[in-house]
Amino acid sequence: RRSEAERLYAEGLTLFSGGDFVGAVETWNKVLALDPRFTPAAEGIESAQKQIDLQQRIRGSQSLEN
């Protein structure tokens, strides 16, 4: 169980570093389903959510400029 959580966590890191923040969140939620105390996954979700929010704000401001 722990090794599966670690594997999924690493997969989420790869997605995150590639800019797929939604995919990373989905993957890290699977980690937390396996091990709710896997703190790095919870922290990763928080970081990814901040990136998603930032991207949405940037898109919103760009659409106002056009």
Coordinates of N, CA and C in Angstrom, one line a residue:
R1 N 0.8 -1.2 0.0 CA 0.0 0.0 0.0 C 0.9 1.2 0.0
R2 N 1.8 1.3 0.9 CA 2.7 2.4 0.9 C 3.5 2.6 -0.4
S3 N 4.0 1.5 -0.9 CA 4.8 1.6 -2.2 C 3.9 2.1 -3.3
E4 N 2.6 1.7 -3.3 CA 1.7 2.2 -4.4 C 1.5 3.7 -4.2
A5 N 1.3 4.1 -3.0 CA 1.2 5.6 -2.7 C 2.4 6.3 -3.1
E6 N 3.6 5.8 -2.8 CA 4.8 6.4 -3.3 C 5.0 6.5 -4.8
R7 N 4.6 5.4 -5.4 CA 4.6 5.4 -6.9 C 3.7 6.5 -7.5
L8 N 2.5 6.5 -7.0 CA 1.5 7.5 -7.4 C 2.0 8.9 -7.1
Y9 N 2.6 9.1 -5.9 CA 3.1 10.4 -5.6 C 4.2 10.9 -6.6
A10 N 5.1 10.0 -7.0 CA 6.1 10.3 -8.0 C 5.5 10.6 -9.3
E11 N 4.4 9.9 -9.7 CA 3.7 10.2 -10.9 C 3.1 11.6 -10.9
G12 N 2.6 11.9 -9.7 CA 2.0 13.3 -9.6 C 3.1 14.4 -9.7
L13 N 4.3 14.1 -9.2 CA 5.4 15.0 -9.3 C 5.7 15.2 -10.8
T14 N 5.7 14.2 -11.5 CA 6.0 14.2 -13.0 C 5.0 15.1 -13.7
L15 N 3.7 14.9 -13.4 CA 2.7 15.7 -14.0 C 2.8 17.1 -13.6
F16 N 3.1 17.4 -12.3 CA 3.2 18.7 -11.8 C 4.3 19.5 -12.5
S17 N 5.5 18.8 -12.6 CA 6.6 19.4 -13.3 C 6.4 19.7 -14.7
G18 N 5.5 18.9 -15.3 CA 5.2 19.1 -16.7 C 4.1 20.1 -17.0
G19 N 3.6 20.7 -15.9 CA 2.5 21.7 -16.0 C 1.1 21.2 -16.0
D20 N 0.9 19.9 -15.8 CA -0.4 19.3 -15.7 C -0.8 19.3 -14.2
F21 N -1.3 20.4 -13.8 CA -1.6 20.6 -12.3 C -2.9 19.9 -12.0
V22 N -3.8 19.8 -12.9 CA -5.1 19.1 -12.6 C -4.8 17.6 -12.5
G23 N -4.0 17.1 -13.4 CA -3.6 15.7 -13.4 C -2.9 15.3 -12.1
A24 N -2.0 16.3 -11.7 CA -1.3 16.0 -10.4 C -2.2 16.0 -9.2
V25 N -3.2 16.9 -9.2 CA -4.2 16.9 -8.1 C -4.9 15.6 -8.1
E26 N -5.4 15.1 -9.2 CA -6.1 13.9 -9.3 C -5.3 12.7 -8.8
T27 N -4.0 12.7 -9.2 CA -3.2 11.6 -8.8 C -2.9 11.6 -7.4
W28 N -2.6 12.8 -6.8 CA -2.3 12.9 -5.4 C -3.6 12.6 -4.5
N29 N -4.8 12.9 -5.1 CA -6.0 12.5 -4.3 C -6.0 11.0 -4.2
K30 N -5.6 10.3 -5.2 CA -5.5 8.8 -5.2 C -4.5 8.4 -4.1
V31 N -3.4 9.1 -4.0 CA -2.4 8.8 -2.9 C -3.1 8.9 -1.5
L32 N -3.9 10.0 -1.3 CA -4.5 10.3 0.0 C -5.6 9.2 0.2
A33 N -6.2 8.7 -0.8 CA -7.2 7.7 -0.6 C -6.5 6.4 -0.1
L34 N -5.3 6.1 -0.6 CA -4.6 5.0 -0.1 C -4.0 5.2 1.3
D35 N -3.5 6.4 1.5 CA -2.8 6.8 2.8 C -3.1 8.2 3.2
P36 N -4.2 8.4 3.9 CA -4.6 9.8 4.3 C -3.5 10.6 5.0
R37 N -2.5 9.9 5.6 CA -1.4 10.7 6.3 C -0.2 10.9 5.4
F38 N -0.3 10.7 4.1 CA 0.8 11.0 3.2 C 0.9 12.5 3.0
T39 N 1.5 13.2 3.9 CA 1.6 14.6 3.9 C 2.1 15.2 2.6
P40 N 3.2 14.7 2.0 CA 3.6 15.3 0.7 C 2.6 15.5 -0.3
A41 N 1.7 14.5 -0.4 CA 0.6 14.5 -1.4 C -0.3 15.7 -1.1
A42 N -0.7 15.9 0.2 CA -1.6 17.0 0.6 C -0.9 18.3 0.3
E43 N 0.4 18.4 0.5 CA 1.1 19.6 0.3 C 1.2 19.9 -1.3
G44 N 1.4 18.8 -2.0 CA 1.4 18.9 -3.5 C 0.1 19.4 -4.0
I45 N -1.0 18.9 -3.5 CA -2.3 19.4 -3.9 C -2.5 20.9 -3.7
E46 N -2.0 21.3 -2.5 CA -2.1 22.7 -2.2 C -1.3 23.6 -3.2
S47 N -0.1 23.1 -3.5 CA 0.7 23.9 -4.4 C 0.1 23.9 -5.8
A48 N -0.4 22.7 -6.3 CA -1.0 22.6 -7.6 C -2.2 23.5 -7.7
Q49 N -3.0 23.5 -6.6 CA -4.2 24.3 -6.6 C -3.8 25.8 -6.8
K50 N -2.8 26.2 -6.1 CA -2.3 27.6 -6.3 C -1.9 27.9 -7.7
Q51 N -1.3 27.0 -8.4 CA -0.9 27.2 -9.8 C -2.1 27.2 -10.7
I52 N -3.1 26.4 -10.4 CA -4.3 26.4 -11.2 C -5.0 27.7 -11.0
D53 N -5.1 28.2 -9.8 CA -5.8 29.5 -9.5 C -5.0 30.6 -10.2
L54 N -3.7 30.6 -10.2 CA -2.9 31.6 -10.8 C -3.1 31.6 -12.3
Q55 N -3.1 30.4 -12.9 CA -3.4 30.3 -14.4 C -4.8 30.9 -14.7
Q56 N -5.7 30.6 -13.9 CA -7.1 31.1 -14.2 C -7.1 32.7 -14.1
R57 N -6.4 33.2 -13.1 CA -6.4 34.7 -13.0 C -5.7 35.3 -14.2
I58 N -4.6 34.7 -14.6 CA -3.9 35.2 -15.8 C -4.8 35.2 -17.0
R59 N -5.5 34.0 -17.2 CA -6.4 33.9 -18.4 C -7.5 35.0 -18.3
G60 N -8.0 35.2 -17.1 CA -9.0 36.2 -16.9 C -8.5 37.6 -17.2
S61 N -7.3 37.9 -16.8 CA -6.8 39.3 -17.0 C -6.5 39.4 -18.5
Q62 N -6.0 38.4 -19.2 CA -5.7 38.5 -20.6 C -7.0 38.7 -21.4
S63 N -8.1 38.0 -21.0 CA -9.3 38.2 -21.7 C -9.9 39.6 -21.5
L64 N -9.6 40.2 -20.4 CA -10.1 41.6 -20.2 C -9.3 42.6 -21.1
E65 N -8.0 42.2 -21.4 CA -7.2 43.1 -22.2 C -7.6 43.1 -23.7
N66 N -8.3 42.0 -24.1 CA -8.6 41.9 -25.5 C -10.0 42.5 -25.9

